[in-house]
């Protein structure tokens, strides 16, 4: 019987009708060994967290009535606030004995926690994507120039902003779904088709002084070729030359400046040497500055990166590629602790004094998988290597050593089921040295060397 129970259950208990544990018939090697001896003779309710005690009485009553059943209980476990969750199958035996045959649910609990963490991360990414989409949709509609997104194979219009509909559509028929070019003079339409063929090869092209179908309105057009998720798109911008379009462009420029100034991410405009030309309110808040004048004229590396290396690498990439995405760095505020940030940057085609735009996002509070030492140490060697250039080498070596030492101690505690004397022997340390390291790395909660 004991052999059979050991194969089908992680632990099996024999109780009397009052709920006292008469014996332990099966005990998994993954459970703390010292608990089995402590439980014999004790009441089952005394081994449980308070939230589980009422379920024991109900399970005992049902078993004595011959119904048996299933009950989920959570046992107290030293150093583990959530306890030891076990799912028991309860059945009545001979002579008033009651059998509790249990399955350890810790692996299921861990899996559920990982699922919750993943779901939270997905929800944050989803809402962040929705916010970005809303901002750029608003910007798309506000732009004073006509903007079109075309399918590069069929040349059908996929998206068009209100200005494009006003400029090119016939009455109220709209543009979406129609083949482009349309609404243009014949020669201008053919020139635009030739330009899009060129754009597919070189990625970007421009044409000037084209005519609309009315033969009076002239416009300039710029086109970009995009590949996204296996699909090919043309992005067209048509800017009319009449005073009305210029006025609309000026108004939209005011709106754009206002939006960037109040954007949730920090925005910094710099010259080619990295000197700050303008910043928005979010950057002032992140850098803990009172006024924009405190930043203008200073090099951005005064706040970005622990040295000038980060900024020089970023600017070098901008000169070569025009666009840089998700560049990891550190922002050093005027006072307080540094913050981990991600920088996306681009080169400005019409700088008006500024050459580069930096978009800075604080990533300190991103959801990450819990790790006992993550509050003080990087969670992996990969994270250590990502900090090269932002942290001195001697600090990286010390953090790497601390990380490996802490992970080894955690592994030893897991192997020995949190038996610290055995863990110290496994690591080749004295118990006093192990307790000192546990306190240093804040592993295992309260540490009592006695």
Coordinates of C-alpha atoms in Angstrom, one line a residue:
X1 CA 0.0 0.0 0.0
X2 CA 2.8 2.4 0.9
X3 CA 4.6 1.6 -2.3
X4 CA 1.5 2.3 -4.3
X5 CA 0.8 5.6 -2.5
X6 CA 4.4 6.8 -3.1
X7 CA 3.8 6.4 -6.9
X8 CA 0.5 8.2 -7.1
X9 CA 0.8 10.8 -4.4
X10 CA 3.3 13.4 -3.1
X11 CA 2.1 12.8 0.5
X12 CA -0.5 10.6 2.2
X13 CA -1.7 11.1 5.8
X14 CA -3.8 8.9 8.1
X15 CA -6.1 10.8 10.5
X16 CA -8.5 9.8 13.2
X17 CA -12.0 11.1 13.4
X18 CA -10.9 14.2 15.4
X19 CA -8.5 15.3 12.7
X20 CA -5.3 14.3 14.5
X21 CA -2.5 12.9 12.2
X22 CA -1.8 9.3 13.1
X23 CA 0.9 8.6 10.5
X24 CA 2.5 9.7 7.3
X25 CA 2.2 6.9 4.7
X26 CA 3.9 8.7 1.8
X27 CA 6.2 11.7 1.7
X28 CA 7.8 13.1 -1.5
X29 CA 11.5 13.8 -1.6
X30 CA 10.7 17.3 -2.9
X31 CA 9.0 18.2 0.4
X32 CA 10.9 19.4 3.5
X33 CA 12.0 16.2 5.4
X34 CA 11.6 17.6 8.9
X35 CA 7.9 18.4 8.5
X36 CA 6.9 14.7 8.3
X37 CA 8.1 14.0 11.9
X38 CA 6.6 17.3 13.2
X39 CA 3.1 16.5 11.9
X40 CA 2.7 13.1 13.4
X41 CA 0.5 13.4 16.5
X42 CA -0.5 17.0 15.6
X43 CA -3.9 18.1 14.5
X44 CA -4.1 18.6 10.7
X45 CA -5.7 22.1 11.3
X46 CA -2.6 23.1 13.2
X47 CA -0.4 22.6 10.1
X48 CA -2.5 24.8 7.9
X49 CA -2.7 28.5 7.2
X50 CA -5.8 30.1 8.8
X51 CA -7.7 30.3 5.5
X52 CA -7.7 26.5 5.2
X53 CA -8.8 25.4 8.7
X54 CA -12.6 25.4 8.1
X55 CA -12.2 23.1 5.1
X56 CA -10.8 20.3 7.3
X57 CA -13.9 19.9 9.4
X58 CA -16.1 19.7 6.4
X59 CA -13.8 17.1 4.7
X60 CA -13.8 15.0 7.9
X61 CA -17.6 15.0 8.2
X62 CA -18.1 14.0 4.6
X63 CA -15.5 11.2 4.9
X64 CA -17.3 9.8 8.0
X65 CA -20.6 9.9 6.1
X66 CA -18.9 7.7 3.4
X67 CA -18.9 10.4 0.8
X68 CA -15.2 11.3 0.7
X69 CA -14.3 13.9 -1.9
X70 CA -11.6 16.4 -2.8
X71 CA -10.3 19.4 -0.7
X72 CA -7.5 22.0 -1.4
X73 CA -5.5 22.9 1.7
X74 CA -2.4 25.1 2.2
X75 CA 0.1 24.0 4.8
X76 CA 2.4 26.4 6.7
X77 CA 6.0 26.3 5.3
X78 CA 8.8 28.1 7.0
X79 CA 10.2 31.0 4.9
X80 CA 7.4 30.7 2.3
X81 CA 4.6 33.2 2.8
X82 CA 2.2 31.5 0.4
X83 CA 2.7 28.1 2.1
X84 CA 2.6 24.6 0.6
X85 CA -0.6 24.2 -1.5
X86 CA -1.8 20.5 -1.6
X87 CA -4.9 19.0 -3.3
X88 CA -6.1 16.0 -1.2
X89 CA -8.4 13.2 -2.0
X90 CA -10.2 12.2 1.2
X91 CA -11.6 8.7 1.9
X92 CA -12.7 6.8 5.0
X93 CA -10.9 3.6 6.1
X94 CA -11.5 0.9 8.7
X95 CA -11.6 1.5 12.4
X96 CA -12.5 5.1 12.1
X97 CA -9.4 6.0 10.2
X98 CA -9.5 8.7 7.4
X99 CA -7.0 8.9 4.6
X100 CA -5.8 12.1 3.0
X101 CA -3.9 11.4 -0.3
X102 CA -2.4 14.6 -1.6
X103 CA -0.8 16.1 -4.7
X104 CA 1.8 19.0 -4.3
X105 CA 0.4 22.0 -6.3
X106 CA 3.5 24.3 -6.0
X107 CA 4.4 23.7 -9.7
X108 CA 0.9 24.6 -10.7
X109 CA 1.0 27.7 -8.6
X110 CA 4.3 28.8 -10.1
X111 CA 2.9 28.3 -13.6
X112 CA -0.2 30.3 -12.8
X113 CA 1.9 33.1 -11.4
X114 CA 4.0 33.2 -14.6
X115 CA 0.8 33.3 -16.6
X116 CA -0.4 36.2 -14.6
X117 CA 2.9 38.1 -15.0
X118 CA 2.8 37.4 -18.8
X119 CA -0.8 38.6 -19.0
X120 CA 0.1 41.8 -17.2
X121 CA 3.0 42.4 -19.5
X122 CA 0.8 41.8 -22.5
X123 CA -1.9 44.1 -21.2
X124 CA 0.6 46.8 -20.6
X125 CA 2.0 46.4 -24.2
X126 CA -1.5 46.3 -25.6
X127 CA -2.6 49.6 -23.9
X128 CA 0.8 51.2 -24.8
X129 CA 0.2 50.2 -28.4
X130 CA -3.4 51.6 -28.2
X131 CA -2.1 54.9 -26.8
X132 CA 0.6 55.2 -29.5
X133 CA -1.9 54.3 -32.2
X134 CA -4.3 57.0 -30.9
X135 CA -1.6 59.6 -30.8
X136 CA -0.3 59.0 -34.3
X137 CA -3.9 58.6 -35.7
X138 CA -4.6 62.1 -34.2
X139 CA -1.4 63.4 -35.8
X140 CA -2.2 61.7 -39.1
X141 CA -5.6 63.5 -39.2
X142 CA -4.1 66.9 -38.1
X143 CA -1.4 67.2 -40.7
X144 CA -2.1 70.0 -43.1
X145 CA -0.6 68.1 -46.1
X146 CA -2.5 65.3 -47.8
X147 CA -1.1 61.9 -46.6
X148 CA -1.9 58.6 -48.3
X149 CA -0.9 55.0 -47.6
X150 CA -1.0 52.8 -50.7
X151 CA -0.7 49.0 -51.3
X152 CA 2.5 48.8 -53.4
X153 CA 1.2 45.9 -55.6
X154 CA -2.3 47.1 -56.4
X155 CA -1.8 50.9 -55.8
X156 CA -5.1 51.0 -54.0
X157 CA -5.5 53.6 -51.2
X158 CA -5.4 51.9 -47.8
X159 CA -5.6 55.1 -45.7
X160 CA -6.1 58.8 -46.4
X161 CA -6.2 61.7 -44.0
X162 CA -9.0 64.3 -44.2
X163 CA -6.8 66.7 -46.2
X164 CA -6.2 64.1 -48.9
X165 CA -9.9 63.3 -49.2
X166 CA -10.6 67.0 -49.5
X167 CA -7.9 67.5 -52.2
X168 CA -8.3 64.4 -54.3
X169 CA -11.7 62.7 -53.9
X170 CA -14.6 63.4 -56.2
X171 CA -17.4 64.7 -54.1
X172 CA -18.1 62.5 -51.1
X173 CA -17.0 59.2 -52.7
X174 CA -13.8 59.1 -50.6
X175 CA -10.4 57.6 -51.5
X176 CA -10.0 54.4 -49.5
X177 CA -10.1 51.4 -51.8
X178 CA -9.6 53.4 -55.0
X179 CA -6.7 52.9 -57.3
X180 CA -4.1 55.8 -57.2
X181 CA -3.2 58.2 -58.9
X182 CA -6.6 59.9 -59.2
X183 CA -7.6 63.6 -59.1
X184 CA -4.3 64.5 -60.9
X185 CA -3.5 66.0 -64.3
X186 CA -2.7 63.3 -66.9
X187 CA 1.0 64.2 -67.1
X188 CA 1.4 64.6 -63.4
X189 CA -0.3 61.2 -62.8
X190 CA 2.2 59.5 -65.2
X191 CA 5.1 61.3 -63.6
X192 CA 3.9 60.2 -60.1
X193 CA 3.7 56.5 -61.3
X194 CA 7.3 56.7 -62.6
X195 CA 8.4 58.2 -59.3
X196 CA 6.7 55.4 -57.3
X197 CA 8.5 52.8 -59.4
X198 CA 11.8 54.6 -58.6
X199 CA 10.8 54.7 -54.9
X200 CA 10.5 50.9 -54.8
X201 CA 14.2 50.7 -55.7
X202 CA 15.8 53.6 -53.8
X203 CA 13.3 53.8 -50.9
X204 CA 12.5 57.5 -51.1
X205 CA 11.9 60.1 -53.9
X206 CA 10.4 63.5 -54.5
X207 CA 8.6 65.4 -57.3
X208 CA 7.9 69.1 -57.5
X209 CA 5.4 71.4 -59.3
X210 CA 2.7 68.8 -60.3
X211 CA -0.8 69.7 -61.2
X212 CA -4.2 68.6 -59.9
X213 CA -7.1 67.7 -62.2
X214 CA -8.4 71.3 -62.0
X215 CA -5.3 72.5 -63.9
X216 CA -4.6 75.2 -61.3
X217 CA -3.6 73.8 -58.0
X218 CA 0.1 72.8 -57.9
X219 CA 1.7 70.6 -55.4
X220 CA 4.9 68.8 -54.4
X221 CA 4.9 65.1 -53.5
X222 CA 7.4 63.0 -51.5
X223 CA 7.1 59.2 -51.3
X224 CA 8.6 56.5 -49.1
X225 CA 8.6 52.7 -49.6
X226 CA 7.9 50.5 -46.5
X227 CA 8.1 46.8 -45.9
X228 CA 6.2 45.6 -42.8
X229 CA 5.3 42.0 -41.8
X230 CA 5.8 40.8 -45.4
X231 CA 3.6 43.6 -46.9
X232 CA 4.8 46.4 -49.1
X233 CA 3.4 50.0 -48.8
X234 CA 3.9 53.4 -50.3
X235 CA 3.6 56.4 -48.0
X236 CA 2.8 59.6 -50.0
X237 CA 2.7 63.2 -48.8
X238 CA 1.3 65.9 -51.1
X239 CA 1.9 69.5 -50.1
X240 CA 0.0 72.1 -52.1
X241 CA 1.6 75.4 -52.9
X242 CA -1.3 77.7 -52.4
X243 CA -1.7 80.1 -49.5
X244 CA -4.5 78.0 -47.9
X245 CA -2.3 74.9 -47.7
X246 CA 0.6 76.9 -46.3
X247 CA -1.7 78.3 -43.7
X248 CA -3.0 74.8 -42.8
X249 CA 0.6 73.6 -42.6
X250 CA 1.5 76.4 -40.2
X251 CA -1.5 75.7 -38.0
X252 CA -0.7 71.9 -38.0
X253 CA 2.9 72.8 -37.1
X254 CA 1.6 74.7 -34.0
X255 CA -0.5 71.7 -33.0
X256 CA 2.4 69.3 -33.5
X257 CA 4.7 71.4 -31.4
X258 CA 2.1 71.5 -28.6
X259 CA 1.6 67.8 -28.8
X260 CA 5.3 67.0 -28.6
X261 CA 5.7 69.5 -25.7
X262 CA 3.0 67.6 -23.7
X263 CA 4.0 64.1 -24.9
X264 CA 4.2 61.4 -22.2
X265 CA 7.7 60.4 -23.4
X266 CA 10.6 62.8 -23.0
X267 CA 11.6 64.6 -26.3
X268 CA 15.0 66.3 -26.8
X269 CA 16.1 68.2 -29.9
X270 CA 19.9 68.5 -30.3
X271 CA 22.5 69.8 -32.9
X272 CA 25.0 67.5 -34.6
X273 CA 27.3 67.7 -31.5
X274 CA 24.6 66.7 -29.1
X275 CA 24.0 70.1 -27.6
X276 CA 20.4 70.5 -26.5
X277 CA 18.2 72.9 -28.5
X278 CA 14.8 72.2 -27.0
X279 CA 13.2 69.8 -24.5
X280 CA 9.6 69.0 -23.6
X281 CA 7.9 68.9 -20.2
X282 CA 8.4 65.1 -19.7
X283 CA 12.2 65.5 -20.0
X284 CA 12.2 68.3 -17.4
X285 CA 10.2 66.0 -15.1
X286 CA 12.5 63.0 -15.7
X287 CA 15.7 65.1 -15.3
X288 CA 14.2 66.9 -12.3
X289 CA 14.7 70.4 -13.9
X290 CA 12.6 73.4 -13.2
X291 CA 12.8 75.2 -16.6
X292 CA 13.8 74.5 -20.1
X293 CA 16.6 77.1 -19.9
X294 CA 18.5 74.8 -17.5
X295 CA 19.0 72.3 -20.3
X296 CA 19.3 74.4 -23.5
X297 CA 22.9 74.8 -24.6
X298 CA 24.3 72.0 -22.5
X299 CA 25.5 68.7 -24.0
X300 CA 22.9 65.9 -23.6
X301 CA 25.5 63.6 -22.0
X302 CA 25.2 65.7 -18.9
X303 CA 22.0 63.7 -18.3
X304 CA 22.2 60.8 -20.7
X305 CA 24.6 57.9 -19.9
X306 CA 27.1 57.6 -17.1
X307 CA 29.8 58.9 -19.5
X308 CA 30.0 60.6 -22.9
X309 CA 30.2 57.1 -24.6
X310 CA 26.4 56.6 -24.9
X311 CA 25.8 59.9 -26.6
X312 CA 28.7 59.6 -29.0
X313 CA 27.6 56.1 -30.0
X314 CA 24.0 57.3 -30.5
X315 CA 25.1 60.3 -32.6
X316 CA 27.4 58.1 -34.7
X317 CA 24.6 55.7 -35.5
X318 CA 22.3 58.6 -36.4
X319 CA 24.8 60.0 -38.9
X320 CA 25.0 56.6 -40.6
X321 CA 21.5 55.4 -40.4
X322 CA 19.2 58.4 -39.8
X323 CA 17.1 56.4 -37.4
X324 CA 18.0 54.5 -34.1
X325 CA 15.4 52.5 -32.2
X326 CA 15.4 51.1 -28.6
X327 CA 18.9 52.3 -27.6
X328 CA 19.4 51.4 -23.9
X329 CA 21.0 54.0 -21.7
X330 CA 20.7 55.6 -18.3
X331 CA 19.3 59.0 -17.4
X332 CA 21.0 60.9 -14.6
X333 CA 18.6 63.4 -13.0
X334 CA 19.7 66.6 -11.4
X335 CA 19.2 64.9 -8.0
X336 CA 18.2 61.3 -7.1
X337 CA 18.8 57.9 -8.5
X338 CA 19.6 57.2 -12.1
X339 CA 16.8 55.7 -14.2
X340 CA 17.1 53.0 -17.0
X341 CA 15.7 54.5 -20.3
X342 CA 15.3 53.5 -23.9
X343 CA 16.0 56.0 -26.6
X344 CA 14.7 56.2 -30.1
X345 CA 16.1 58.9 -32.3
X346 CA 15.9 60.3 -35.8
X347 CA 17.6 62.8 -38.0
X348 CA 15.5 65.8 -39.0
X349 CA 15.0 66.5 -42.7
X350 CA 14.1 70.2 -42.0
X351 CA 16.0 70.9 -38.9
X352 CA 15.2 74.6 -38.4
X353 CA 18.2 74.8 -36.0
X354 CA 18.0 71.2 -34.6
X355 CA 19.5 68.2 -36.3
X356 CA 18.4 65.2 -34.2
X357 CA 15.2 64.4 -32.2
X358 CA 15.6 62.0 -29.2
X359 CA 12.6 60.2 -27.8
X360 CA 13.3 59.0 -24.3
X361 CA 11.2 56.4 -22.4
X362 CA 11.6 55.5 -18.7
X363 CA 11.6 51.7 -18.5
X364 CA 12.3 51.3 -14.7
X365 CA 8.8 50.1 -13.9
X366 CA 8.4 47.5 -16.6
X367 CA 6.9 44.1 -15.5
X368 CA 9.5 41.5 -15.1
X369 CA 9.6 38.0 -13.7
X370 CA 10.2 38.0 -10.0
X371 CA 13.6 37.0 -8.8
X372 CA 14.8 37.1 -5.2
X373 CA 18.0 39.0 -5.9
X374 CA 16.6 41.3 -8.7
X375 CA 16.1 44.2 -6.3
X376 CA 19.8 44.8 -5.9
X377 CA 21.5 42.8 -8.7
X378 CA 21.0 42.3 -12.5
X379 CA 19.0 39.1 -13.1
X380 CA 21.4 37.7 -15.8
X381 CA 24.9 38.1 -17.2
X382 CA 23.2 39.4 -20.3
X383 CA 21.9 42.4 -18.4
X384 CA 25.4 43.0 -17.0
X385 CA 27.0 43.0 -20.5
X386 CA 24.3 45.4 -21.7
X387 CA 25.6 48.0 -19.2
X388 CA 29.1 48.1 -20.7
X389 CA 29.9 51.8 -21.3
X390 CA 27.4 53.0 -18.7
X391 CA 29.1 51.5 -15.7
X392 CA 32.8 51.3 -14.9
X393 CA 34.5 47.9 -15.5
X394 CA 35.3 47.3 -11.8
X395 CA 31.6 47.8 -10.9
X396 CA 30.5 45.4 -13.7
X397 CA 33.0 42.7 -12.4
X398 CA 31.8 43.2 -8.8
X399 CA 28.1 42.9 -9.9
X400 CA 28.9 39.8 -12.0
X401 CA 30.6 38.2 -9.1
X402 CA 27.8 39.0 -6.7
X403 CA 25.2 37.8 -9.2
X404 CA 26.9 34.4 -9.6
X405 CA 27.5 34.1 -5.9
X406 CA 23.8 34.8 -5.1
X407 CA 22.5 32.4 -7.8
X408 CA 24.8 29.6 -6.5
X409 CA 23.5 30.2 -2.9
X410 CA 19.9 30.1 -4.2
X411 CA 20.5 26.9 -6.1
X412 CA 22.1 25.2 -3.0
X413 CA 19.1 26.2 -0.9
X414 CA 16.7 24.7 -3.5
X415 CA 18.7 21.5 -3.7
X416 CA 18.7 21.1 0.1
X417 CA 15.0 22.2 0.6
X418 CA 16.2 25.3 2.4
X419 CA 18.3 23.4 4.9
X420 CA 20.9 26.0 5.5
X421 CA 23.4 23.8 7.3
X422 CA 23.4 21.4 4.3
X423 CA 23.6 24.3 1.9
X424 CA 26.7 25.7 3.7
X425 CA 28.3 22.2 3.5
X426 CA 27.4 21.9 -0.2
X427 CA 29.0 25.3 -1.0
X428 CA 32.0 24.7 1.1
X429 CA 31.2 27.6 3.5
X430 CA 30.9 27.8 7.2
X431 CA 27.4 28.4 8.5
X432 CA 28.4 31.9 9.7
X433 CA 29.7 32.8 6.3
X434 CA 26.5 31.5 4.6
X435 CA 24.3 33.6 7.0
X436 CA 26.4 36.7 6.3
X437 CA 25.9 36.2 2.5
X438 CA 22.2 35.6 3.0
X439 CA 21.9 38.9 4.8
X440 CA 24.0 40.6 2.2
X441 CA 21.9 39.4 -0.8
X442 CA 18.6 39.5 1.1
X443 CA 17.9 35.8 0.3
X444 CA 15.4 33.8 2.3
X445 CA 13.8 36.5 4.4
X446 CA 14.9 36.9 8.0
X447 CA 18.2 35.1 8.7
X448 CA 18.8 33.8 12.2
X449 CA 22.3 32.4 12.7
X450 CA 21.2 30.7 15.9

